[in-house]
Amino acid sequence: MRSYFLYYPALIAALFWLASSSAAANNAAPIDIPKAVTSSLERNQIPKDAISISVIEIETGRSGKHISKNILGWRSEAVMNPASTMKLLTTLSGLDILGPHYRWRTNIYTDGIIRQGTLRGNLYLQGTGDPKLIPEELAKMMKELQGLGIQKIDGNLFFDRSAYAPSVMEHNTIDGEALRAYNVPPDPLLYAFRTLSFQLSKSRTADFIDISYTPALSQLKVVNQMQLVDRACDSWKSNIRFNLEPEGASSTDQTLMAQFSGAFPSSCKGVNFNIVALDANTFLTQGFAAAWELAGGTWTKPPIGKDGSVPLAARLLLQFEGIKLADDVVDINKYSNNVMARQVLLTLALEKMGKPATTANGDQVIQSWLKQNGLNFTDLIIENGSGLSRTEAISAEQMNQLLLTARNLPVAEVFYNSLPIAGTDGTMRNRLMGQLRKFLHLKKKPEARIKTGSLVDVRAISGYVLSKSGKMYAVTSFINHPNAWRGLEAHDQLLTWLLEDGPEPKQAR
């Protein structure tokens, strides 16, 4: 008994030391911001109180689950505008709740009958928010309609958008640029992002300008009045004038005329002019009509398209399934598609709380999912789930908690693979190229998979870095400041520092 009491204090002290050492290893005091990052901030006149940084190292714990070790934290608890990095929350929750194989359904009903290859009656399209109903998918839909024995349609088109509340389809913008593709509002029957994409290039055979466009519209004419000029291509857009209007004076005339005038540089090898210039019904009507004609189908007369609920007496002709959610998430994260992200949020509301889907219901579904995963983001603000917002807010620390949680979910790799790869694709295609060349000799190449975000006064990064030694880091940094647009270099320095496992990087870019 005596020896027990003699050694008991020593044993307690030893155990206390071991516990303290273990805690210190897992919660070591974060190091300072790398010098190259602070130098870049100073050079670009961005104060340190305008940036937040969170870096954690992700390791595999004894239980097999991924755990984190704090590496760097600077104002990491500050709630800030994350711009498009907010898409990470929307897409991860969407993948986990709906499943990567989830597919949207577009139902087609009719109030008519099919006789001798002709459908005599109207078509009713009822959407559920497929974010990627593009020309290639519409072509598949036409083939499935033809598979029902239809060659000609004698009727009009009605569009049932009851899946969404009217408020979420309103065309509100934060910058007043209503004709820009990134501002397209959600639509349960969104076709080709409601965006006309014109391809302009100097003809290979003569001195004139070729203009083509997608998607095909049944009654669109292009009038080309542009002149070739000997000028650099970098400011080609500023010298082009575009007008889109009905050609005829009759209210029943559906012909559209897209008129281009101005100057086009002969040095341009090919550019895209994207514009949202048609209302949703006109765009879908003419897109659907053109797709039917391209598939070999005919119309008794050009169809008129308008809003309308599916009648109770109508019968289901076809239930068309779109692209898998996993594939859509790649487009959302790599290319930062705003309306696709918004429709994922609304789909969560639709599937879990019924129609009409609202942003508030989508927010509620995500908040519930966060709590189920042990994440209590009390200061989180979701306005639309895309980051195209002045009110959405989250902290860098919370975003990294989300990235850690992602590694322990069944959809971990699907989510990881959806992120832009530095120097390779998406919004990171032209980032860190010089730094990554230094690692070409290594058998296992380091990589940075980073979602980017930018608004006026906001620049953000969030994602994963695999370092040259094979360590995985989660990194998030937000800059909220009028000079945020100058913050790209500081963020690249931070990513370079992690690729190198933490030592001061050489001058980036």
Short mmCIF file of C-alpha atoms in Angstrom, two decimals:
data_model
loop_
_atom_site.label_atom_id
_atom_site.label_comp_id
_atom_site.label_asym_id
_atom_site.label_seq_id
_atom_site.Cartn_x
_atom_site.Cartn_y
_atom_site.Cartn_z
CA MET A 1 0.00 0.00 0.00
CA ARG A 2 2.82 2.35 0.89
CA SER A 3 4.54 1.98 -2.49
CA TYR A 4 1.15 2.62 -4.21
CA PHE A 5 0.78 5.96 -2.43
CA LEU A 6 4.41 6.85 -3.08
CA TYR A 7 4.12 6.37 -6.81
CA TYR A 8 0.52 7.58 -7.22
CA PRO A 9 1.41 11.32 -7.46
CA ALA A 10 4.18 10.54 -9.94
CA LEU A 11 1.78 8.41 -12.00
CA ILE A 12 -0.83 11.21 -12.04
CA ALA A 13 1.83 13.74 -13.09
CA ALA A 14 3.01 11.46 -15.90
CA LEU A 15 -0.51 10.86 -17.15
CA PHE A 16 -1.24 14.61 -16.99
CA TRP A 17 1.91 15.32 -19.02
CA LEU A 18 0.96 12.73 -21.66
CA ALA A 19 -2.57 14.12 -21.92
CA SER A 20 -1.25 17.66 -22.22
CA SER A 21 1.24 16.60 -24.88
CA SER A 22 -1.48 14.85 -26.84
CA ALA A 23 -3.77 17.89 -26.62
CA ALA A 24 -0.93 20.14 -27.68
CA ALA A 25 -0.25 17.93 -30.70
CA ASN A 26 -3.85 18.09 -31.85
CA ASN A 27 -4.55 21.72 -30.92
CA ALA A 28 -1.18 23.34 -31.36
CA ALA A 29 -1.23 27.10 -31.38
CA PRO A 30 -1.73 28.25 -34.97
CA ILE A 31 1.33 29.75 -36.62
CA ASP A 32 1.46 33.26 -38.02
CA ILE A 33 0.37 34.19 -41.53
CA PRO A 34 3.22 33.30 -43.92
CA LYS A 35 5.44 36.26 -44.70
CA ALA A 36 4.82 36.01 -48.45
CA VAL A 37 1.08 36.34 -47.81
CA THR A 38 1.40 39.38 -45.55
CA SER A 39 3.82 41.01 -47.99
CA SER A 40 1.32 40.52 -50.81
CA LEU A 41 -1.48 41.98 -48.70
CA GLU A 42 0.64 45.05 -47.90
CA ARG A 43 1.71 45.47 -51.52
CA ASN A 44 -1.91 45.36 -52.67
CA GLN A 45 -3.20 47.60 -49.89
CA ILE A 46 -5.38 44.98 -48.23
CA PRO A 47 -5.39 45.34 -44.41
CA LYS A 48 -4.97 42.21 -42.33
CA ASP A 49 -8.30 42.82 -40.64
CA ALA A 50 -9.99 42.39 -44.05
CA ILE A 51 -8.86 38.78 -44.50
CA SER A 52 -9.70 35.56 -42.67
CA ILE A 53 -7.67 32.37 -42.99
CA SER A 54 -8.23 28.85 -41.68
CA VAL A 55 -5.89 25.95 -42.41
CA ILE A 56 -6.22 22.48 -40.90
CA GLU A 57 -4.35 19.29 -41.63
CA ILE A 58 -6.66 16.32 -42.24
CA GLU A 59 -5.39 13.01 -40.88
CA THR A 60 -6.84 9.53 -40.45
CA GLY A 61 -7.60 8.83 -36.79
CA ARG A 62 -7.46 5.51 -34.94
CA SER A 63 -11.17 4.92 -35.59
CA GLY A 64 -10.59 5.22 -39.32
CA LYS A 65 -12.37 8.57 -39.46
CA HIS A 66 -10.63 11.71 -40.61
CA ILE A 67 -9.66 14.15 -37.90
CA SER A 68 -8.12 17.61 -38.03
CA LYS A 69 -5.08 19.35 -36.64
CA ASN A 70 -5.14 23.14 -36.49
CA ILE A 71 -2.35 24.70 -38.57
CA LEU A 72 -3.20 28.34 -39.14
CA GLY A 73 -6.01 30.55 -37.97
CA TRP A 74 -6.31 34.26 -38.62
CA ARG A 75 -9.70 35.79 -37.84
CA SER A 76 -10.99 32.33 -38.75
CA GLU A 77 -14.14 32.75 -36.63
CA ALA A 78 -15.12 36.02 -38.33
CA VAL A 79 -18.34 35.63 -40.32
CA MET A 80 -17.73 37.01 -43.81
CA ASN A 81 -19.15 37.04 -47.32
CA PRO A 82 -17.84 33.85 -48.99
CA ALA A 83 -18.94 34.63 -52.58
CA SER A 84 -19.15 31.45 -54.68
CA THR A 85 -17.40 29.23 -52.14
CA MET A 86 -20.90 29.00 -50.60
CA LYS A 87 -21.60 26.50 -53.39
CA LEU A 88 -19.54 23.96 -51.40
CA LEU A 89 -22.22 23.87 -48.70
CA THR A 90 -25.04 23.59 -51.23
CA THR A 91 -23.44 20.86 -53.33
CA LEU A 92 -22.13 18.77 -50.42
CA SER A 93 -25.48 18.76 -48.62
CA GLY A 94 -27.22 18.05 -51.91
CA LEU A 95 -24.98 15.07 -52.67
CA ASP A 96 -25.39 13.62 -49.18
CA ILE A 97 -29.16 14.18 -48.86
CA LEU A 98 -30.29 13.38 -52.41
CA GLY A 99 -27.51 10.97 -53.36
CA PRO A 100 -25.05 11.35 -56.27
CA HIS A 101 -27.32 9.30 -58.57
CA TYR A 102 -30.34 11.54 -58.08
CA ARG A 103 -31.95 12.63 -61.37
CA TRP A 104 -34.45 15.41 -62.01
CA ARG A 105 -37.67 14.50 -63.83
CA THR A 106 -39.40 16.50 -66.56
CA ASN A 107 -42.91 15.18 -67.19
CA ILE A 108 -44.76 15.63 -70.47
CA TYR A 109 -48.55 15.30 -70.46
CA THR A 110 -51.14 15.63 -73.22
CA ASP A 111 -54.86 16.33 -73.46
CA GLY A 112 -54.99 14.79 -76.94
CA ILE A 113 -54.64 11.47 -78.74
CA ILE A 114 -52.14 9.92 -81.16
CA ARG A 115 -53.56 8.81 -84.51
CA GLN A 116 -51.57 7.75 -87.57
CA GLY A 117 -48.39 9.33 -86.24
CA THR A 118 -50.00 12.67 -85.35
CA LEU A 119 -50.55 13.89 -81.81
CA ARG A 120 -53.73 15.97 -81.94
CA GLY A 121 -53.69 17.94 -78.72
CA ASN A 122 -51.51 20.10 -76.51
CA LEU A 123 -48.33 19.18 -74.69
CA TYR A 124 -47.90 20.13 -71.02
CA LEU A 125 -44.34 20.27 -69.70
CA GLN A 126 -44.08 19.97 -65.92
CA GLY A 127 -40.61 20.65 -64.53
CA THR A 128 -38.92 19.80 -61.24
CA GLY A 129 -35.90 22.07 -61.69
CA ASP A 130 -33.46 20.07 -63.84
CA PRO A 131 -30.51 22.49 -63.86
CA LYS A 132 -28.96 21.03 -66.99
CA LEU A 133 -31.77 20.59 -69.50
CA ILE A 134 -29.51 21.46 -72.42
CA PRO A 135 -29.85 20.85 -76.21
CA GLU A 136 -28.24 17.41 -75.99
CA GLU A 137 -30.75 16.36 -73.33
CA LEU A 138 -33.68 17.86 -75.22
CA ALA A 139 -32.62 15.83 -78.28
CA LYS A 140 -32.90 12.66 -76.18
CA MET A 141 -36.36 13.77 -75.03
CA MET A 142 -37.47 14.19 -78.66
CA LYS A 143 -36.30 10.68 -79.51
CA GLU A 144 -38.31 9.30 -76.60
CA LEU A 145 -41.39 11.17 -77.83
CA GLN A 146 -40.89 9.72 -81.29
CA GLY A 147 -40.59 6.31 -79.69
CA LEU A 148 -44.26 6.70 -78.71
CA GLY A 149 -45.18 6.77 -82.40
CA ILE A 150 -45.39 10.54 -82.83
CA GLN A 151 -44.12 12.19 -86.03
CA LYS A 152 -46.30 15.32 -86.13
CA ILE A 153 -47.74 17.52 -83.37
CA ASP A 154 -50.97 19.45 -83.87
CA GLY A 155 -51.17 21.55 -80.73
CA ASN A 156 -49.51 24.10 -78.48
CA LEU A 157 -47.18 24.03 -75.48
CA PHE A 158 -48.08 24.75 -71.87
CA PHE A 159 -45.50 25.14 -69.11
CA ASP A 160 -46.27 24.03 -65.54
CA ARG A 161 -43.82 25.67 -63.14
CA SER A 162 -45.75 24.88 -59.96
CA ALA A 163 -42.70 23.17 -58.43
CA TYR A 164 -41.27 26.58 -57.41
CA ALA A 165 -42.83 29.45 -55.52
CA PRO A 166 -43.20 32.50 -57.80
CA SER A 167 -40.90 34.57 -55.57
CA VAL A 168 -37.80 32.43 -56.36
CA MET A 169 -38.32 32.89 -60.10
CA GLU A 170 -38.26 36.69 -59.94
CA HIS A 171 -35.35 38.21 -61.87
CA ASN A 172 -33.61 40.17 -59.12
CA THR A 173 -29.90 40.98 -59.42
CA ILE A 174 -27.27 42.42 -57.08
CA ASP A 175 -25.55 44.36 -59.87
CA GLY A 176 -28.34 45.34 -62.27
CA GLU A 177 -26.90 43.17 -65.06
CA ALA A 178 -30.12 41.34 -65.93
CA LEU A 179 -28.88 40.25 -69.39
CA ARG A 180 -25.78 38.47 -68.05
CA ALA A 181 -25.87 34.67 -67.93
CA TYR A 182 -24.63 34.48 -64.33
CA ASN A 183 -27.78 36.29 -63.19
CA VAL A 184 -30.36 33.90 -64.69
CA PRO A 185 -33.08 33.19 -62.08
CA PRO A 186 -34.23 29.67 -61.13
CA ASP A 187 -36.87 27.99 -63.28
CA PRO A 188 -38.43 24.51 -62.88
CA LEU A 189 -38.26 24.33 -66.70
CA LEU A 190 -34.87 25.97 -67.15
CA TYR A 191 -33.64 25.33 -70.70
CA ALA A 192 -30.00 25.89 -71.68
CA PHE A 193 -29.61 28.36 -68.80
CA ARG A 194 -31.94 30.61 -70.81
CA THR A 195 -28.81 31.89 -72.50
CA LEU A 196 -28.21 32.49 -76.20
CA SER A 197 -24.55 31.87 -76.99
CA PHE A 198 -23.34 33.37 -80.27
CA GLN A 199 -19.99 32.21 -81.69
CA LEU A 200 -18.18 34.92 -83.67
CA SER A 201 -15.06 34.36 -85.77
CA LYS A 202 -13.36 35.55 -88.94
CA SER A 203 -14.26 33.30 -91.86
CA ARG A 204 -11.50 30.95 -92.97
CA THR A 205 -12.32 31.43 -96.64
CA ALA A 206 -13.09 35.15 -96.97
CA ASP A 207 -12.93 38.52 -95.25
CA PHE A 208 -16.20 38.37 -93.42
CA ILE A 209 -17.48 37.29 -90.01
CA ASP A 210 -19.10 33.94 -89.33
CA ILE A 211 -21.84 33.94 -86.68
CA SER A 212 -23.45 30.79 -85.32
CA TYR A 213 -25.43 30.27 -82.15
CA THR A 214 -26.73 27.72 -79.69
CA PRO A 215 -29.26 26.48 -78.71
CA ALA A 216 -31.22 26.24 -81.94
CA LEU A 217 -34.40 28.35 -81.93
CA SER A 218 -37.16 27.66 -84.44
CA GLN A 219 -37.74 31.24 -85.60
CA LEU A 220 -34.54 33.19 -85.00
CA LYS A 221 -32.79 35.05 -87.81
CA VAL A 222 -29.28 36.49 -87.48
CA VAL A 223 -28.52 39.74 -89.30
CA ASN A 224 -24.79 40.39 -89.58
CA GLN A 225 -23.85 44.03 -90.27
CA MET A 226 -20.41 43.98 -88.64
CA GLN A 227 -17.19 45.09 -90.27
CA LEU A 228 -13.77 43.48 -89.92
CA VAL A 229 -11.08 45.78 -88.53
CA ASP A 230 -7.35 45.38 -88.01
CA ARG A 231 -7.32 45.59 -84.21
CA ALA A 232 -6.26 43.58 -81.16
CA CYS A 233 -8.82 41.04 -79.93
CA ASP A 234 -8.62 41.89 -76.23
CA SER A 235 -11.43 44.48 -76.28
CA TRP A 236 -13.59 42.95 -79.03
CA LYS A 237 -16.82 43.20 -77.03
CA SER A 238 -16.72 46.96 -76.56
CA ASN A 239 -17.12 47.58 -80.29
CA ILE A 240 -20.11 45.31 -80.91
CA ARG A 241 -23.71 46.48 -80.90
CA PHE A 242 -26.43 43.85 -80.45
CA ASN A 243 -30.19 44.06 -80.73
CA LEU A 244 -32.82 41.34 -80.46
CA GLU A 245 -36.43 42.08 -81.31
CA PRO A 246 -39.55 40.72 -83.03
CA GLU A 247 -39.27 41.10 -86.78
CA GLY A 248 -42.98 41.37 -87.55
CA ALA A 249 -45.55 43.84 -86.30
CA SER A 250 -48.23 41.17 -85.75
CA SER A 251 -48.71 39.81 -82.23
CA THR A 252 -48.92 36.30 -83.72
CA ASP A 253 -45.62 36.63 -85.60
CA GLN A 254 -43.02 34.78 -83.52
CA THR A 255 -40.03 35.53 -85.75
CA LEU A 256 -37.04 37.01 -83.90
CA MET A 257 -34.21 39.02 -85.40
CA ALA A 258 -30.75 39.13 -83.77
CA GLN A 259 -28.86 42.05 -85.26
CA PHE A 260 -25.08 42.52 -84.92
CA SER A 261 -23.35 45.72 -86.00
CA GLY A 262 -20.12 47.51 -85.22
CA ALA A 263 -16.50 46.40 -85.59
CA PHE A 264 -14.95 42.96 -85.08
CA PRO A 265 -11.15 42.47 -84.88
CA SER A 266 -9.75 40.20 -87.60
CA SER A 267 -7.24 38.86 -85.04
CA CYS A 268 -10.01 37.13 -83.03
CA LYS A 269 -9.87 33.38 -83.60
CA GLY A 270 -13.30 32.81 -82.10
CA VAL A 271 -15.22 34.36 -79.22
CA ASN A 272 -18.53 33.74 -77.46
CA PHE A 273 -21.16 36.44 -77.00
CA ASN A 274 -23.59 35.21 -74.32
CA ILE A 275 -26.81 37.02 -73.55
CA VAL A 276 -30.11 36.47 -71.71
CA ALA A 277 -32.44 38.44 -73.94
CA LEU A 278 -35.64 36.37 -74.19
CA ASP A 279 -38.37 35.65 -71.68
CA ALA A 280 -38.48 32.07 -70.38
CA ASN A 281 -41.58 31.02 -72.34
CA THR A 282 -40.37 32.29 -75.71
CA PHE A 283 -36.95 30.73 -75.21
CA LEU A 284 -38.37 27.33 -74.22
CA THR A 285 -41.09 27.36 -76.90
CA GLN A 286 -38.68 28.05 -79.74
CA GLY A 287 -36.04 25.75 -78.28
CA PHE A 288 -38.50 22.86 -77.95
CA ALA A 289 -39.91 23.47 -81.44
CA ALA A 290 -36.41 23.53 -82.98
CA ALA A 291 -35.34 20.37 -81.14
CA TRP A 292 -38.44 18.56 -82.43
CA GLU A 293 -37.70 19.66 -85.99
CA LEU A 294 -34.01 18.70 -85.73
CA ALA A 295 -35.12 15.22 -84.64
CA GLY A 296 -37.19 14.94 -87.81
CA GLY A 297 -40.56 15.80 -86.30
CA THR A 298 -43.01 18.30 -87.79
CA TRP A 299 -45.70 20.70 -86.59
CA THR A 300 -49.09 21.37 -88.09
CA LYS A 301 -48.38 25.03 -87.29
CA PRO A 302 -45.69 26.75 -85.21
CA PRO A 303 -46.63 26.14 -81.55
CA ILE A 304 -47.51 28.90 -79.11
CA GLY A 305 -46.11 28.44 -75.61
CA LYS A 306 -47.51 29.85 -72.38
CA ASP A 307 -47.91 29.14 -68.68
CA GLY A 308 -50.51 26.58 -67.66
CA SER A 309 -51.12 23.88 -65.07
CA VAL A 310 -51.48 20.27 -66.14
CA PRO A 311 -55.24 19.53 -66.43
CA LEU A 312 -56.58 16.76 -64.22
CA ALA A 313 -57.77 14.90 -67.30
CA ALA A 314 -54.38 15.03 -69.04
CA ARG A 315 -52.41 11.78 -69.32
CA LEU A 316 -48.70 11.28 -68.82
CA LEU A 317 -46.90 10.73 -72.11
CA LEU A 318 -43.32 10.71 -70.90
CA GLN A 319 -41.22 11.06 -67.76
CA PHE A 320 -37.80 12.23 -68.86
CA GLU A 321 -34.85 11.82 -66.47
CA GLY A 322 -31.95 14.26 -66.67
CA ILE A 323 -28.25 14.05 -65.89
CA LYS A 324 -27.12 12.65 -62.52
CA LEU A 325 -26.64 15.10 -59.67
CA ALA A 326 -22.97 14.04 -59.37
CA ASP A 327 -22.33 15.26 -62.92
CA ASP A 328 -24.24 18.50 -62.31
CA VAL A 329 -22.16 19.18 -59.18
CA VAL A 330 -19.00 19.05 -61.30
CA ASP A 331 -20.34 21.90 -63.44
CA ILE A 332 -21.48 23.86 -60.39
CA ASN A 333 -18.16 23.70 -58.58
CA LYS A 334 -15.65 23.71 -61.43
CA TYR A 335 -17.34 26.47 -63.42
CA SER A 336 -19.22 28.23 -60.60
CA ASN A 337 -22.67 28.01 -62.20
CA ASN A 338 -24.98 30.14 -60.06
CA VAL A 339 -28.42 29.10 -61.27
CA MET A 340 -27.52 25.40 -61.08
CA ALA A 341 -26.50 25.84 -57.43
CA ARG A 342 -29.71 27.72 -56.68
CA GLN A 343 -31.74 24.91 -58.20
CA VAL A 344 -29.97 22.30 -56.08
CA LEU A 345 -31.00 24.28 -52.99
CA LEU A 346 -34.60 24.46 -54.24
CA THR A 347 -34.56 20.75 -55.05
CA LEU A 348 -33.68 20.00 -51.42
CA ALA A 349 -36.76 22.02 -50.44
CA LEU A 350 -38.92 20.31 -53.07
CA GLU A 351 -37.88 16.77 -52.16
CA LYS A 352 -37.94 17.17 -48.39
CA MET A 353 -40.74 19.70 -47.81
CA GLY A 354 -42.89 19.52 -50.95
CA LYS A 355 -43.94 22.14 -53.45
CA PRO A 356 -43.84 24.96 -54.01
CA ALA A 357 -40.13 25.04 -53.21
CA THR A 358 -38.80 28.13 -51.46
CA THR A 359 -35.32 29.28 -50.52
CA ALA A 360 -36.38 29.40 -46.85
CA ASN A 361 -37.33 25.73 -46.98
CA GLY A 362 -34.04 24.87 -48.66
CA ASP A 363 -32.22 26.76 -45.92
CA GLN A 364 -34.16 24.78 -43.30
CA VAL A 365 -33.20 21.45 -44.92
CA ILE A 366 -29.51 22.39 -44.97
CA GLN A 367 -29.55 23.67 -41.38
CA SER A 368 -31.09 20.37 -40.26
CA TRP A 369 -28.46 18.42 -42.21
CA LEU A 370 -25.67 20.43 -40.58
CA LYS A 371 -26.98 19.64 -37.10
CA GLN A 372 -27.28 15.94 -37.96
CA ASN A 373 -23.58 16.05 -38.80
CA GLY A 374 -22.66 17.81 -35.56
CA LEU A 375 -22.14 21.21 -37.16
CA ASN A 376 -23.73 24.17 -35.38
CA PHE A 377 -23.25 27.15 -37.67
CA THR A 378 -25.24 29.70 -35.70
CA ASP A 379 -24.11 32.71 -37.76
CA LEU A 380 -24.60 31.05 -41.16
CA ILE A 381 -26.76 33.05 -43.59
CA ILE A 382 -28.08 31.40 -46.76
CA GLU A 383 -29.86 33.66 -49.24
CA ASN A 384 -29.85 31.49 -52.36
CA GLY A 385 -27.06 28.92 -51.94
CA SER A 386 -24.92 30.15 -54.85
CA GLY A 387 -22.87 32.90 -53.20
CA LEU A 388 -24.22 35.46 -55.67
CA SER A 389 -25.38 37.51 -52.73
CA ARG A 390 -24.48 40.43 -50.52
CA THR A 391 -25.97 38.82 -47.41
CA GLU A 392 -24.74 35.20 -47.45
CA ALA A 393 -22.23 34.68 -44.65
CA ILE A 394 -20.10 31.95 -43.10
CA SER A 395 -16.73 31.82 -41.33
CA ALA A 396 -13.52 30.32 -42.70
CA GLU A 397 -13.40 27.99 -39.69
CA GLN A 398 -16.92 26.74 -40.40
CA MET A 399 -16.09 26.16 -44.04
CA ASN A 400 -13.11 24.04 -43.04
CA GLN A 401 -15.31 22.08 -40.62
CA LEU A 402 -17.53 21.40 -43.61
CA LEU A 403 -14.53 20.24 -45.68
CA LEU A 404 -13.45 17.91 -42.85
CA THR A 405 -17.00 16.52 -42.55
CA ALA A 406 -17.00 15.87 -46.29
CA ARG A 407 -14.03 13.50 -45.95
CA ASN A 408 -16.08 11.28 -43.62
CA LEU A 409 -19.17 11.04 -45.84
CA PRO A 410 -19.93 8.34 -48.45
CA VAL A 411 -19.84 11.07 -51.13
CA ALA A 412 -16.32 12.20 -50.15
CA GLU A 413 -14.62 11.39 -53.44
CA VAL A 414 -17.50 12.58 -55.63
CA PHE A 415 -17.36 15.93 -53.84
CA TYR A 416 -13.55 16.10 -53.92
CA ASN A 417 -13.42 15.36 -57.65
CA SER A 418 -15.93 18.13 -58.39
CA LEU A 419 -13.54 20.87 -57.27
CA PRO A 420 -11.43 22.87 -59.75
CA ILE A 421 -7.85 21.60 -60.08
CA ALA A 422 -5.17 24.29 -60.04
CA GLY A 423 -3.38 24.54 -63.37
CA THR A 424 -5.81 22.10 -65.01
CA ASP A 425 -9.48 23.01 -65.18
CA GLY A 426 -12.42 25.13 -64.08
CA THR A 427 -11.90 28.48 -62.42
CA MET A 428 -8.40 27.36 -61.27
CA ARG A 429 -7.22 26.46 -64.76
CA ASN A 430 -4.69 29.29 -65.00
CA ARG A 431 -3.71 29.44 -61.34
CA LEU A 432 -0.42 28.18 -59.76
CA MET A 433 0.91 26.87 -63.07
CA GLY A 434 4.48 28.02 -62.38
CA GLN A 435 4.51 26.59 -58.88
CA LEU A 436 3.16 23.22 -59.96
CA ARG A 437 5.83 22.83 -62.66
CA LYS A 438 8.41 22.50 -59.87
CA PHE A 439 6.83 19.19 -58.88
CA LEU A 440 6.79 17.51 -62.31
CA HIS A 441 9.71 15.28 -61.31
CA LEU A 442 7.81 13.82 -58.35
CA LYS A 443 6.11 10.45 -58.75
CA LYS A 444 3.09 11.59 -56.72
CA LYS A 445 2.24 15.12 -57.78
CA PRO A 446 0.93 17.68 -55.29
CA GLU A 447 -2.38 19.27 -56.19
CA ALA A 448 -4.76 21.99 -55.11
CA ARG A 449 -8.51 21.44 -55.55
CA ILE A 450 -9.97 24.82 -54.78
CA LYS A 451 -13.38 26.43 -55.17
CA THR A 452 -12.97 30.10 -55.93
CA GLY A 453 -15.30 33.01 -55.37
CA SER A 454 -15.36 36.64 -56.39
CA LEU A 455 -17.74 39.57 -56.18
CA VAL A 456 -17.12 43.29 -56.09
CA ASP A 457 -15.24 43.73 -52.77
CA VAL A 458 -15.00 39.94 -52.19
CA ARG A 459 -12.43 37.28 -53.08
CA ALA A 460 -12.46 33.77 -51.63
CA ILE A 461 -10.86 30.33 -51.84
CA SER A 462 -11.85 27.08 -50.14
CA GLY A 463 -10.83 23.48 -50.74
CA TYR A 464 -8.07 20.94 -50.34
CA VAL A 465 -4.31 20.95 -50.91
CA LEU A 466 -2.27 17.76 -51.21
CA SER A 467 1.30 18.79 -50.36
CA LYS A 468 4.54 17.49 -51.85
CA SER A 469 4.94 15.16 -48.84
CA GLY A 470 1.41 13.77 -49.24
CA LYS A 471 -0.28 15.70 -46.44
CA MET A 472 -3.85 16.87 -46.96
CA TYR A 473 -4.82 20.35 -45.87
CA ALA A 474 -8.20 22.03 -45.89
CA VAL A 475 -7.83 25.73 -46.54
CA THR A 476 -10.32 28.59 -46.60
CA SER A 477 -9.66 32.30 -46.90
CA PHE A 478 -12.03 35.22 -47.42
CA ILE A 479 -11.14 38.82 -48.29
CA ASN A 480 -13.90 41.41 -47.82
CA HIS A 481 -12.51 44.79 -48.86
CA PRO A 482 -12.71 47.29 -51.76
CA ASN A 483 -9.26 46.04 -52.85
CA ALA A 484 -10.30 42.38 -52.69
CA TRP A 485 -9.84 42.06 -56.46
CA ARG A 486 -6.11 42.46 -55.81
CA GLY A 487 -6.10 39.50 -53.40
CA LEU A 488 -5.48 36.73 -55.93
CA GLU A 489 -1.72 36.88 -55.37
CA ALA A 490 -2.04 36.57 -51.57
CA HIS A 491 -4.30 33.54 -51.97
CA ASP A 492 -1.87 31.97 -54.44
CA GLN A 493 0.94 32.53 -51.96
CA LEU A 494 -1.08 30.77 -49.27
CA LEU A 495 -1.74 27.79 -51.54
CA THR A 496 1.92 27.66 -52.61
CA TRP A 497 2.97 27.64 -48.95
CA LEU A 498 0.77 24.57 -48.37
CA LEU A 499 1.96 22.78 -51.51
CA GLU A 500 5.47 23.15 -50.07
CA ASP A 501 4.34 21.83 -46.66
CA GLY A 502 4.65 25.18 -44.94
CA PRO A 503 8.13 26.62 -45.58
CA GLU A 504 8.18 30.11 -47.02
CA PRO A 505 7.42 29.78 -50.72
CA LYS A 506 9.30 31.57 -53.41
CA GLN A 507 7.55 34.49 -55.00
CA ALA A 508 4.34 33.14 -56.51
CA ARG A 509 3.23 34.02 -60.03
#
